[in-house]
Coordinates of C-alpha atoms in Angstrom, one line a residue:
X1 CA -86.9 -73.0 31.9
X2 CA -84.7 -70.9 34.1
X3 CA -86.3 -67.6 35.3
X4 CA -84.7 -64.5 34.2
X5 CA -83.6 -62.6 36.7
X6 CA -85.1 -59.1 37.4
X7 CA -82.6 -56.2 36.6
X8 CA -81.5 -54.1 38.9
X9 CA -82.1 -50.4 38.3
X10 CA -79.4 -48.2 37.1
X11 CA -78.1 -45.9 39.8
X12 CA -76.9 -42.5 38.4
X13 CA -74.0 -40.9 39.9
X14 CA -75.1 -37.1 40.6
X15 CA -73.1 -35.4 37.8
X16 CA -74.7 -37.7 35.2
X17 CA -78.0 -37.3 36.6
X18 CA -77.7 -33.6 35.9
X19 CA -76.3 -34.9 32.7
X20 CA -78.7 -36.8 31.7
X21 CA -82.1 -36.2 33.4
X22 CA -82.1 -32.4 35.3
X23 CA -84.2 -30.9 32.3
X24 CA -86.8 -33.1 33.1
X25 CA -87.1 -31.5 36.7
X26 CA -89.4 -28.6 37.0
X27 CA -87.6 -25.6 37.5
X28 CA -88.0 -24.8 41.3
X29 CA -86.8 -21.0 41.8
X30 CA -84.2 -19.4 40.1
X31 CA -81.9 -16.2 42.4
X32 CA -79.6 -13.8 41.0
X33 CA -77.8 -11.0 43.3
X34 CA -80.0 -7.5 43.0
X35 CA -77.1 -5.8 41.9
X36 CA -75.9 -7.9 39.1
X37 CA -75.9 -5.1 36.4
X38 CA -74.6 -2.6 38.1
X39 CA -71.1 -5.1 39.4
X40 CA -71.1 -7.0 36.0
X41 CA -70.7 -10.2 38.3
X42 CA -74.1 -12.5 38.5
X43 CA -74.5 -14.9 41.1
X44 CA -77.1 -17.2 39.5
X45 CA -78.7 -20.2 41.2
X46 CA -81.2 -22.8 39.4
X47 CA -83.1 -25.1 41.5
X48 CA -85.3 -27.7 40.1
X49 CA -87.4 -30.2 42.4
X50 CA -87.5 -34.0 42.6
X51 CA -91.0 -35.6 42.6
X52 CA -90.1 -36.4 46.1
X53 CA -90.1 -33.1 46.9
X54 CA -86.5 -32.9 47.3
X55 CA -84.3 -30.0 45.5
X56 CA -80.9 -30.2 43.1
X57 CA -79.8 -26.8 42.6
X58 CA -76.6 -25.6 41.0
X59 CA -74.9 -22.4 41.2
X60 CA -72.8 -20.1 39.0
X61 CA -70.6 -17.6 39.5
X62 CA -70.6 -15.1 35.8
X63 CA -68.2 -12.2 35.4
X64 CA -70.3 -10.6 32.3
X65 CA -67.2 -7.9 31.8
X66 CA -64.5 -10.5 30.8
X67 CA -63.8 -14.1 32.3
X68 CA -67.4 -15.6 31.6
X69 CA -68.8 -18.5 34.2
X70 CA -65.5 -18.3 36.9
X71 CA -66.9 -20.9 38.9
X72 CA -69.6 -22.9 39.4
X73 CA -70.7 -26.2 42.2
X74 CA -73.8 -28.1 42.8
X75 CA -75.8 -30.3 45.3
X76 CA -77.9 -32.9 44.1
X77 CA -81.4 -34.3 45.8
X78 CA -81.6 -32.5 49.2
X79 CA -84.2 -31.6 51.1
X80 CA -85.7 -28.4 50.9
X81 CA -84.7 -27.6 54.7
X82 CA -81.0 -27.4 53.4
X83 CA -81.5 -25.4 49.9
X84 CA -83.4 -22.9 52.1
X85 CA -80.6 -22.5 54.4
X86 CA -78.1 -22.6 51.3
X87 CA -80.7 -19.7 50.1
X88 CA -79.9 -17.6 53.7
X89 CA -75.9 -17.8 53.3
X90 CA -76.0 -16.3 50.2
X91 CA -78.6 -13.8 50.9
X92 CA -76.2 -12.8 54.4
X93 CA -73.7 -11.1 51.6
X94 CA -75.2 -10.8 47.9
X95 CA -79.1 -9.9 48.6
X96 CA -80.1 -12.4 46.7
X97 CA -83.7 -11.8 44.4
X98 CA -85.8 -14.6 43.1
X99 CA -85.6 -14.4 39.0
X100 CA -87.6 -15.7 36.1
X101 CA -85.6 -18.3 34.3
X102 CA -85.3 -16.6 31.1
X103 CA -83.0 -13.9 33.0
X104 CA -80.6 -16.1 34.6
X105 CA -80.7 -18.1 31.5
X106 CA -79.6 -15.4 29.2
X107 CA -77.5 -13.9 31.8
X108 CA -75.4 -17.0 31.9
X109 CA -75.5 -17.7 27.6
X110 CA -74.4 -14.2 27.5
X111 CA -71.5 -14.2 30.0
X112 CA -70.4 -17.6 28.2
X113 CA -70.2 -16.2 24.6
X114 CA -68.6 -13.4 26.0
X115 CA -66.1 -14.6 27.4
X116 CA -65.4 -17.5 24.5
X117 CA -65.5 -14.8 22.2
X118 CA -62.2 -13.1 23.7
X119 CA -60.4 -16.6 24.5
X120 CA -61.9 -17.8 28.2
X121 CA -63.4 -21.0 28.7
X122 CA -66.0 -21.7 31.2
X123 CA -65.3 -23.7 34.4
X124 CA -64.8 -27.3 33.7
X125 CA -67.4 -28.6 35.8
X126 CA -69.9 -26.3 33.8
X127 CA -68.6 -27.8 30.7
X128 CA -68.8 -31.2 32.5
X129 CA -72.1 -31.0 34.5
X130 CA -73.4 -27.7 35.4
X131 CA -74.4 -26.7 31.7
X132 CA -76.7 -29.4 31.8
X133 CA -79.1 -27.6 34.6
X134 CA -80.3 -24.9 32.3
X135 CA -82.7 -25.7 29.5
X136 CA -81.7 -26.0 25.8
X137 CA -80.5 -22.5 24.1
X138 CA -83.5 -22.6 21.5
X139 CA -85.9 -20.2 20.7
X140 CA -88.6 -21.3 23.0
X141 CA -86.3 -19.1 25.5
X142 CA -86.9 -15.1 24.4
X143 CA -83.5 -13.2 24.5
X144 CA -82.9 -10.7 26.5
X145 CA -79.9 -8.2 25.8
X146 CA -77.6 -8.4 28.6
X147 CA -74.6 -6.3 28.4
X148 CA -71.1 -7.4 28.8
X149 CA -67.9 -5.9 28.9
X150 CA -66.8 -2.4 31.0
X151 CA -68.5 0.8 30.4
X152 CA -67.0 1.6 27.6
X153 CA -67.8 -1.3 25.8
X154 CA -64.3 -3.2 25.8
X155 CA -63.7 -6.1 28.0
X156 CA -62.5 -5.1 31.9
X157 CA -61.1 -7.8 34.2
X158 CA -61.2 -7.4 37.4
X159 CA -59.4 -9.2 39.7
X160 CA -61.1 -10.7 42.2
X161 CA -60.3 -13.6 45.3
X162 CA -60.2 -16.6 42.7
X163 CA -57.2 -14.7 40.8
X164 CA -53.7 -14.3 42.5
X165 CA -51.1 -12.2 41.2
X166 CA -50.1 -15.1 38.8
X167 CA -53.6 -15.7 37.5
X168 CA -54.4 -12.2 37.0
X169 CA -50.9 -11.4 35.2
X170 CA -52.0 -14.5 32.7
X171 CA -55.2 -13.1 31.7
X172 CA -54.0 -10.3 31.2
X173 CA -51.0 -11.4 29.0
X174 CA -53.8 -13.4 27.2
X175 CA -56.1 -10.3 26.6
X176 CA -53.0 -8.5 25.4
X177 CA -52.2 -10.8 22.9
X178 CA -55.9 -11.8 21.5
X179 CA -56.9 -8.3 21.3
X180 CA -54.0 -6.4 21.6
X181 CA -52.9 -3.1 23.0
X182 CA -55.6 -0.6 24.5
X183 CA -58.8 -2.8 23.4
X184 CA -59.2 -4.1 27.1
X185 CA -58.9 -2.3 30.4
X186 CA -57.9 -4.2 34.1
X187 CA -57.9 -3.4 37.7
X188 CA -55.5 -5.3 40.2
X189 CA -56.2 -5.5 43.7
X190 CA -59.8 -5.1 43.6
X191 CA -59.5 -0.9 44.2
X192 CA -56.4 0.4 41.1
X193 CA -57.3 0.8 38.1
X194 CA -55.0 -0.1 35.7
X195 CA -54.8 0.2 31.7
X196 CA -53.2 -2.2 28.9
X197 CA -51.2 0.8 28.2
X198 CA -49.6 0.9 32.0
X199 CA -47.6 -2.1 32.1
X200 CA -44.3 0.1 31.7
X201 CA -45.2 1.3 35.0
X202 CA -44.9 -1.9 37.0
X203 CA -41.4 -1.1 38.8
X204 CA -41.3 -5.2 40.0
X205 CA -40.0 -7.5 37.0
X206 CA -39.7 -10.4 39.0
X207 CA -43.4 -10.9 38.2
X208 CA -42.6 -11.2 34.7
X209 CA -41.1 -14.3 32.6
X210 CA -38.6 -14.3 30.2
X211 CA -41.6 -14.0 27.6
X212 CA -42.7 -11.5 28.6
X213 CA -39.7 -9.7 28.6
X214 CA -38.8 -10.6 25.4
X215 CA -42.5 -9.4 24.2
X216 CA -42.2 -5.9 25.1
X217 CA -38.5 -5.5 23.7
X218 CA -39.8 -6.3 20.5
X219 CA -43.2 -5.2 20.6
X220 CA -42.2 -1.7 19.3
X221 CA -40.1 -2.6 15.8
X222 CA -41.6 -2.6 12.8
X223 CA -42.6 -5.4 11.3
X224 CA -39.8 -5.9 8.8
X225 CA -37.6 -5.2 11.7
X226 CA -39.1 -8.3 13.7
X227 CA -39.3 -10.3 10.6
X228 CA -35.6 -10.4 10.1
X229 CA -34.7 -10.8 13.6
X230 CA -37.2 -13.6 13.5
X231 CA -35.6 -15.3 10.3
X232 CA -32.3 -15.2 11.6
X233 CA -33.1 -17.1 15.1
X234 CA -34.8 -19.3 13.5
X235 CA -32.5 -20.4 10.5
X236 CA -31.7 -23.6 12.1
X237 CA -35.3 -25.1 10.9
X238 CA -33.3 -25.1 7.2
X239 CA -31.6 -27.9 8.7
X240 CA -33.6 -29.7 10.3
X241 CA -32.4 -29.1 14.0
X242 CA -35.5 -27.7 15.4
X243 CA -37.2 -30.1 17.7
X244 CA -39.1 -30.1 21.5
X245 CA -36.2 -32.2 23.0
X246 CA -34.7 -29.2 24.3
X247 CA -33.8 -30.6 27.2
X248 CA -29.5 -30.6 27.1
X249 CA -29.9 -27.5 25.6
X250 CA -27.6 -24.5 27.7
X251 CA -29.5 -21.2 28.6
X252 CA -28.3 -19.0 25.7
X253 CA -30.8 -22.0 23.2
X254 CA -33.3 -21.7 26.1
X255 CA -33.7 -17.6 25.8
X256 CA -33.2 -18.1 22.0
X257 CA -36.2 -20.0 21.8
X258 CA -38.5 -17.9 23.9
X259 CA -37.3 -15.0 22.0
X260 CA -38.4 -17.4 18.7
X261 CA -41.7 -17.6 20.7
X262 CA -42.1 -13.9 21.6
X263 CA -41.5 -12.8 18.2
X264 CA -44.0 -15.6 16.5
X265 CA -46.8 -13.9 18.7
X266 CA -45.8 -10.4 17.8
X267 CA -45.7 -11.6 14.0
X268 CA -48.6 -13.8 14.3
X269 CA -50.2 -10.7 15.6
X270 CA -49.0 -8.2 12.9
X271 CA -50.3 -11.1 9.8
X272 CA -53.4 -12.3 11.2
X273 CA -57.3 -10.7 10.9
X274 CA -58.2 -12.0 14.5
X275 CA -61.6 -11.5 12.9
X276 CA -61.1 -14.7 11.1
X277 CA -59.6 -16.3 14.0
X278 CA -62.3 -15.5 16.6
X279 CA -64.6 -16.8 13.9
X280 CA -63.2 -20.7 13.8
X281 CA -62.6 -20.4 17.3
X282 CA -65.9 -19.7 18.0
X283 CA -67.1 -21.9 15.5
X284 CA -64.8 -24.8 17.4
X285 CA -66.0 -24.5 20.6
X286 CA -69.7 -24.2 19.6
X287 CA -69.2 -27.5 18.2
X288 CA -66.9 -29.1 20.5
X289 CA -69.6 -28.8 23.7
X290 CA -71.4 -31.4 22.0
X291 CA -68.3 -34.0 22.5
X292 CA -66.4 -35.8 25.6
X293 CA -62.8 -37.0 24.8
X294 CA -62.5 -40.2 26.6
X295 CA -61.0 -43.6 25.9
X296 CA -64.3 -44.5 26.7
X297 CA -65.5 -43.8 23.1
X298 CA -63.2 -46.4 21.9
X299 CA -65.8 -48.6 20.8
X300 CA -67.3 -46.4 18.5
X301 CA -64.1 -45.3 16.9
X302 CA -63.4 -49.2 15.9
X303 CA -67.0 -49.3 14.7
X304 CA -68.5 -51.6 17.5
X305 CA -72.3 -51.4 18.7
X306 CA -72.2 -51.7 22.0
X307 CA -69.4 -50.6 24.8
X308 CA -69.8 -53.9 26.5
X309 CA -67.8 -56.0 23.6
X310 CA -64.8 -54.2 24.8
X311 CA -63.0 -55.8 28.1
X312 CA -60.6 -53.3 29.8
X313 CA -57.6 -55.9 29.1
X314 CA -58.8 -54.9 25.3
X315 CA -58.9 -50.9 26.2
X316 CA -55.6 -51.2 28.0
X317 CA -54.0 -52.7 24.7
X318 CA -55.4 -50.5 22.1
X319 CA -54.6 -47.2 23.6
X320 CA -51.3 -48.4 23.9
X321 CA -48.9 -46.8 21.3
X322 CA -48.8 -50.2 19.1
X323 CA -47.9 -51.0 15.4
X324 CA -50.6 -51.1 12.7
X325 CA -50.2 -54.6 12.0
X326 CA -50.0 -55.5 15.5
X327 CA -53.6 -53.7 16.0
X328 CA -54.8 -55.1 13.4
X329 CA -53.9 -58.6 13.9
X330 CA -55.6 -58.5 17.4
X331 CA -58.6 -56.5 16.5
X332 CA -59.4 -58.7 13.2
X333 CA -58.9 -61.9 15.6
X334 CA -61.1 -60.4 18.7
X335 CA -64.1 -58.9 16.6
X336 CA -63.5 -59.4 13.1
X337 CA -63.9 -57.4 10.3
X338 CA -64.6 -53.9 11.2
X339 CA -64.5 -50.6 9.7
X340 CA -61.8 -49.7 12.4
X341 CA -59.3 -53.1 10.6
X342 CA -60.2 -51.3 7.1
X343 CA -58.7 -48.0 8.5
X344 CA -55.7 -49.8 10.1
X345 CA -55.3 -51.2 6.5
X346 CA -54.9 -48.1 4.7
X347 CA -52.3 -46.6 6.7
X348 CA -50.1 -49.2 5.0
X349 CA -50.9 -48.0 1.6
X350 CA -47.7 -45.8 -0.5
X351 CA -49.1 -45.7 -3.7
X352 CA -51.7 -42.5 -3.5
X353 CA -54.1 -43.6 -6.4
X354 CA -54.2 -46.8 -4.8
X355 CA -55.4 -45.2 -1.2
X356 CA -57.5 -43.0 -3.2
X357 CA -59.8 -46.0 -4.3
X358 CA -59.4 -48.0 -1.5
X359 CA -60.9 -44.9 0.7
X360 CA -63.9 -44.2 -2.0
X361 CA -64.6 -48.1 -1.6
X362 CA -64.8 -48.2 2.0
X363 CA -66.6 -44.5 2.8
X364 CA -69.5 -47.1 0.4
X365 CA -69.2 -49.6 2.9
X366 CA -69.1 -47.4 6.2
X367 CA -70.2 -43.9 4.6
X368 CA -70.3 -42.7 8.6
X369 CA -67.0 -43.7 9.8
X370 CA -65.2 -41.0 11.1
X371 CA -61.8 -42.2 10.5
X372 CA -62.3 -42.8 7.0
X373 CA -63.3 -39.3 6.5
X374 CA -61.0 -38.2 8.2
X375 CA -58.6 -40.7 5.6
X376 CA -60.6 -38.8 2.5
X377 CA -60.3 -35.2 3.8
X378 CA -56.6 -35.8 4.3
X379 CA -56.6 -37.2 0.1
X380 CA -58.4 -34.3 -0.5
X381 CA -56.3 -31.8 1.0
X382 CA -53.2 -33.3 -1.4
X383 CA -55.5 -33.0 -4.4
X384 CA -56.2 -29.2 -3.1
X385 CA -60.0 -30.1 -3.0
X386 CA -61.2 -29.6 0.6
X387 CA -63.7 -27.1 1.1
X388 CA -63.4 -24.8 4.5
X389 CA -67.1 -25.6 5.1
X390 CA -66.2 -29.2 5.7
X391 CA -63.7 -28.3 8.5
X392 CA -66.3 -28.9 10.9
X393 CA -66.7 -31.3 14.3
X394 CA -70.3 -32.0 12.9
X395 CA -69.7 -33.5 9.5
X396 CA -67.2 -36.0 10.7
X397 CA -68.9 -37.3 14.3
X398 CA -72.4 -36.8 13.3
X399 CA -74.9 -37.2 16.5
X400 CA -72.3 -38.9 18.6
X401 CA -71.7 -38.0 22.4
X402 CA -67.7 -39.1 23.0
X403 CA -65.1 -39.4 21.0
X404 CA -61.3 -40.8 21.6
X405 CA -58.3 -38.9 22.0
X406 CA -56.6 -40.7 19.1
X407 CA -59.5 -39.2 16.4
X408 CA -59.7 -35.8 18.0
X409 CA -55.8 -36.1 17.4
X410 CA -56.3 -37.1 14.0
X411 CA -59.0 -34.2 13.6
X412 CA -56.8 -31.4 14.2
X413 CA -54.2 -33.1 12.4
X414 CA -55.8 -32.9 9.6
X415 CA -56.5 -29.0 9.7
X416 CA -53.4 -28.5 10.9
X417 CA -52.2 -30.4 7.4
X418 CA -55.2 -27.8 5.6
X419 CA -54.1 -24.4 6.7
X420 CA -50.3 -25.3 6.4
X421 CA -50.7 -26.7 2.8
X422 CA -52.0 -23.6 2.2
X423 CA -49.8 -21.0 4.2
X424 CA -53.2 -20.0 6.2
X425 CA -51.9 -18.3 9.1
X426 CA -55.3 -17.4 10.4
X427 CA -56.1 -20.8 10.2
X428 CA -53.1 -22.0 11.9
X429 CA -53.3 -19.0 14.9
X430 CA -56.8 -20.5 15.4
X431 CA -55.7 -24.2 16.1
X432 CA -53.3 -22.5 18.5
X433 CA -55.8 -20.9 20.7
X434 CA -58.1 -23.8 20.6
X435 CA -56.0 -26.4 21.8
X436 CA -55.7 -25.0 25.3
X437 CA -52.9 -27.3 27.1
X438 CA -54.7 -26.7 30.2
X439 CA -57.6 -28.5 29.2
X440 CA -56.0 -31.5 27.6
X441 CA -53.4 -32.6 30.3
X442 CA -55.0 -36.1 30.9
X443 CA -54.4 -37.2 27.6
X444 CA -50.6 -37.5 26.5
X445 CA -52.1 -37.9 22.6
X446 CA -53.2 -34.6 22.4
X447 CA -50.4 -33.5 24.4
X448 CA -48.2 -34.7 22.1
X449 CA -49.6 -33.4 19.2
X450 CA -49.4 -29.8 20.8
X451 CA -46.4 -30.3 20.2
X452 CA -45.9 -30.6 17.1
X453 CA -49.0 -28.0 16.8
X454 CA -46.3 -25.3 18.1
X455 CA -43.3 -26.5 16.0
X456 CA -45.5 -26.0 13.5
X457 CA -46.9 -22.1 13.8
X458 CA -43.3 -21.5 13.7
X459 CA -42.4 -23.8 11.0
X460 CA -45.1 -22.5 8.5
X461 CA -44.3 -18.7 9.7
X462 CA -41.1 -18.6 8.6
X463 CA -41.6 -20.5 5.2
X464 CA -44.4 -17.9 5.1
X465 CA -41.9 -14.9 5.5
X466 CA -39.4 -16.6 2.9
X467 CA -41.9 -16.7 0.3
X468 CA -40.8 -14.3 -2.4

């Protein structure tokens, strides 16, 4: 008998060490700058230590009165020789303190709720890596009320080196639309401060786009006022003509559409209880951090076992934009019958009562698939049966880690279908300020459903204003 040979051991890149095996570490020390309160800016650092005695530490940068975790880096299994002169740089500038865990814990929970709760995401490599240094937010960790936000209690950004003029003018515009006039406060240049109520003072327009432009000569009519305006620019969606191939378009179509784009925010702003908004939103996010998008995931979403039975010549093909036959044809022949062929299958289906019983009897056979879920929240949204409480990341992908671009597409397709069946503008607004194109430009899916995201907030707004 042939010996079997002995398996090598699986070596970890850093990041998913940190992923995947950092809260096993003993915490080491934990440093926070002595005047954290008083700036509203924590520089936190976490060191755990290696049973060889070496250290990986990561660091974060928190701006507790608006922008949440800014920045964050890491070094992974050094010797203790180079976190303790690591430890001296920062001490040179910030007077750095050594800190109980649960402090810089709560200090960096609170400056990321913060922050998510007024429309800022965390640095990606915290989302990515860095998140994965501090322990789990349960209750074996005692809150401690950390304030956030400027003195008087509304959210101040200050800009700092990490923001040029650009940067800074983007947040603010951000903050300006999700909370609106005079609920935040800003200061430019690190030493003028400046209110939301001051931008008529600028005397330099070149920093400002067209929409912006177009925001502030609308920003004072009423609402009817905008409404009509609104109506009128936009009464070529009667016929069909609106579309994202704008690209032959002249300049007068070009500044008709950002004025169609200036006076949706206004509206949208005007309509909406941004109450309800930052609850989904916040709901969203909560739930998203426990999901990757990657093609990676593709396995799962056909129903396979194990990532291994799919070749990269196989990945290459599926996440090609192919027919439904043609898919199905090659998956059926490469792995047989799987819950991902059944899916394919329906999507061929007309006859509603039909698809209706052909979902029911395959959610019996694969009562986890996400797809088909996602097939029977779609039926029930035409019967006017979905609930709100089953809009949720959790009751579709269960316990998984990843998922693929092409279901998280599907996903917010399918709320997008939910709040326009039903004229919810809140709900719409909401997928708006989820879908961050920033976040998403590595996968042309979702970018391409953003697209039709935005053709849609106007879409629905205007059948909205037309309703009698």
């Amino acid at each position: 008998m042939k010996k079997k040979e002995k398996q090598s051991p699986q070596i970890l890149s850093p990041e998913n060490y940190i992923r995947q095996r950092a809260r096993n570490l003993p915490i080491y020390k934990c440093f926070v700058n002595e005047d954290w309160e008083d700036a509203g800016i924590a520089h936190v650092t976490i060191a755990r230590k290696h049973i060889n005695g070496n250290i990986t530490y990561c660091s974060y940068l928190v701006d507790l009165k608006c922008l949440g975790i800014k920045d964050t880096l890491y070094e992974f299994n050094i010797p203790e020789y180079e976190f303790d002169e690591y430890k001296r740089k920062l001490d040179t500038g910030l007077n750095m303190v050594e800190s109980d865990y649960g402090l810089v814990h709560n200090i960096i929970h609170a400056g990321w709720e913060y922050a998510e709760d007024i429309g800022f995401e965390p640095h990606k490599d915290f989302l990515s890596t860095t998140q994965y240094m501090l322990e789990e937010d349960s209750d074996d960790i005692p809150l401690i009320e950390i304030a956030c936000g400027g003195e008087n209690g509304k959210p101040l950004f200050v800009q700092g080196p990490l923001e040029d003029d650009t940067i800074a003018n983007t947040i603010i515009n951000s903050l300006k639309k999700r909370l609106g006039a005079g609920h935040f406060d800003y200061l430019l240049g690190g030493n003028n401060p400046m209110f939301d109520e001051s931008y008529d003072d600028w005397d330099d327009e070149d920093d400002w786009d067209d929409l912006d432009i177009f925001h502030e000569e609308y920003i004072d009519n009423s609402y009817s006022g905008n409404a009509a305006i609104f109506l009128k620019l936009t009464q070529h969606l009667d016929d069909d003509e609106f579309g994202d191939d704008r690209g032959d378009e002249d300049p007068d179509d070009d500044e008709s559409f950002k004025r169609i784009e200036a006076l949706t925010d206004i509206l949208y702003d005007d309509l909406v209880d941004f109450e309800d908004v930052n609850r989904w939103i916040t709901k969203w996010r909560k739930e998203a951090r426990d999901y990757t998008i990657t093609n990676a995931a593709c396995y799962q979403m056909m129903g396979l076992q194990n990532k291994d039975e799919i070749a990269y010549e196989d990945l290459s093909y599926l996440t090609k934009e192919i027919e439904d036959a043609k898919l199905q044809k090659y998956v059926r022949e490469k792995w047989g019958e799987l819950p991902y062929v059944t899916f394919l299958e329906l999507q061929g289906l007309n006859d509603p009562t039909e698809k209706k019983a052909r979902i029911a009897q395959a959610l019996d056979q694969y009562p986890d698939y996400a797809l088909l879920k996602l097939e029977d929240k779609t039926a029930k949204i035409q019967d006017k049966k979905l609930k709100k409480t089953e809009l949720s990341f959790k009751s579709l992908f269960g316990d998984r880690k990843e998922i693929t671009p092409y279901e998280y597409v599907k996903w917010q397709v399918v709320m997008l279908h939910y709040f326009a069946s039903t004229y919810d503008l809140a709900g719409i607004e909401s997928l708006f300020l989820f879908n961050d194109p920033e976040i998403h430009t590595e996968h042309h899916q979702i970018n391409m459903f953003l697209s039709v995201l935005y053709a849609t907030r106007i879409s629905v707004l205007r059948m909205f204003l037309l309703e009698p």
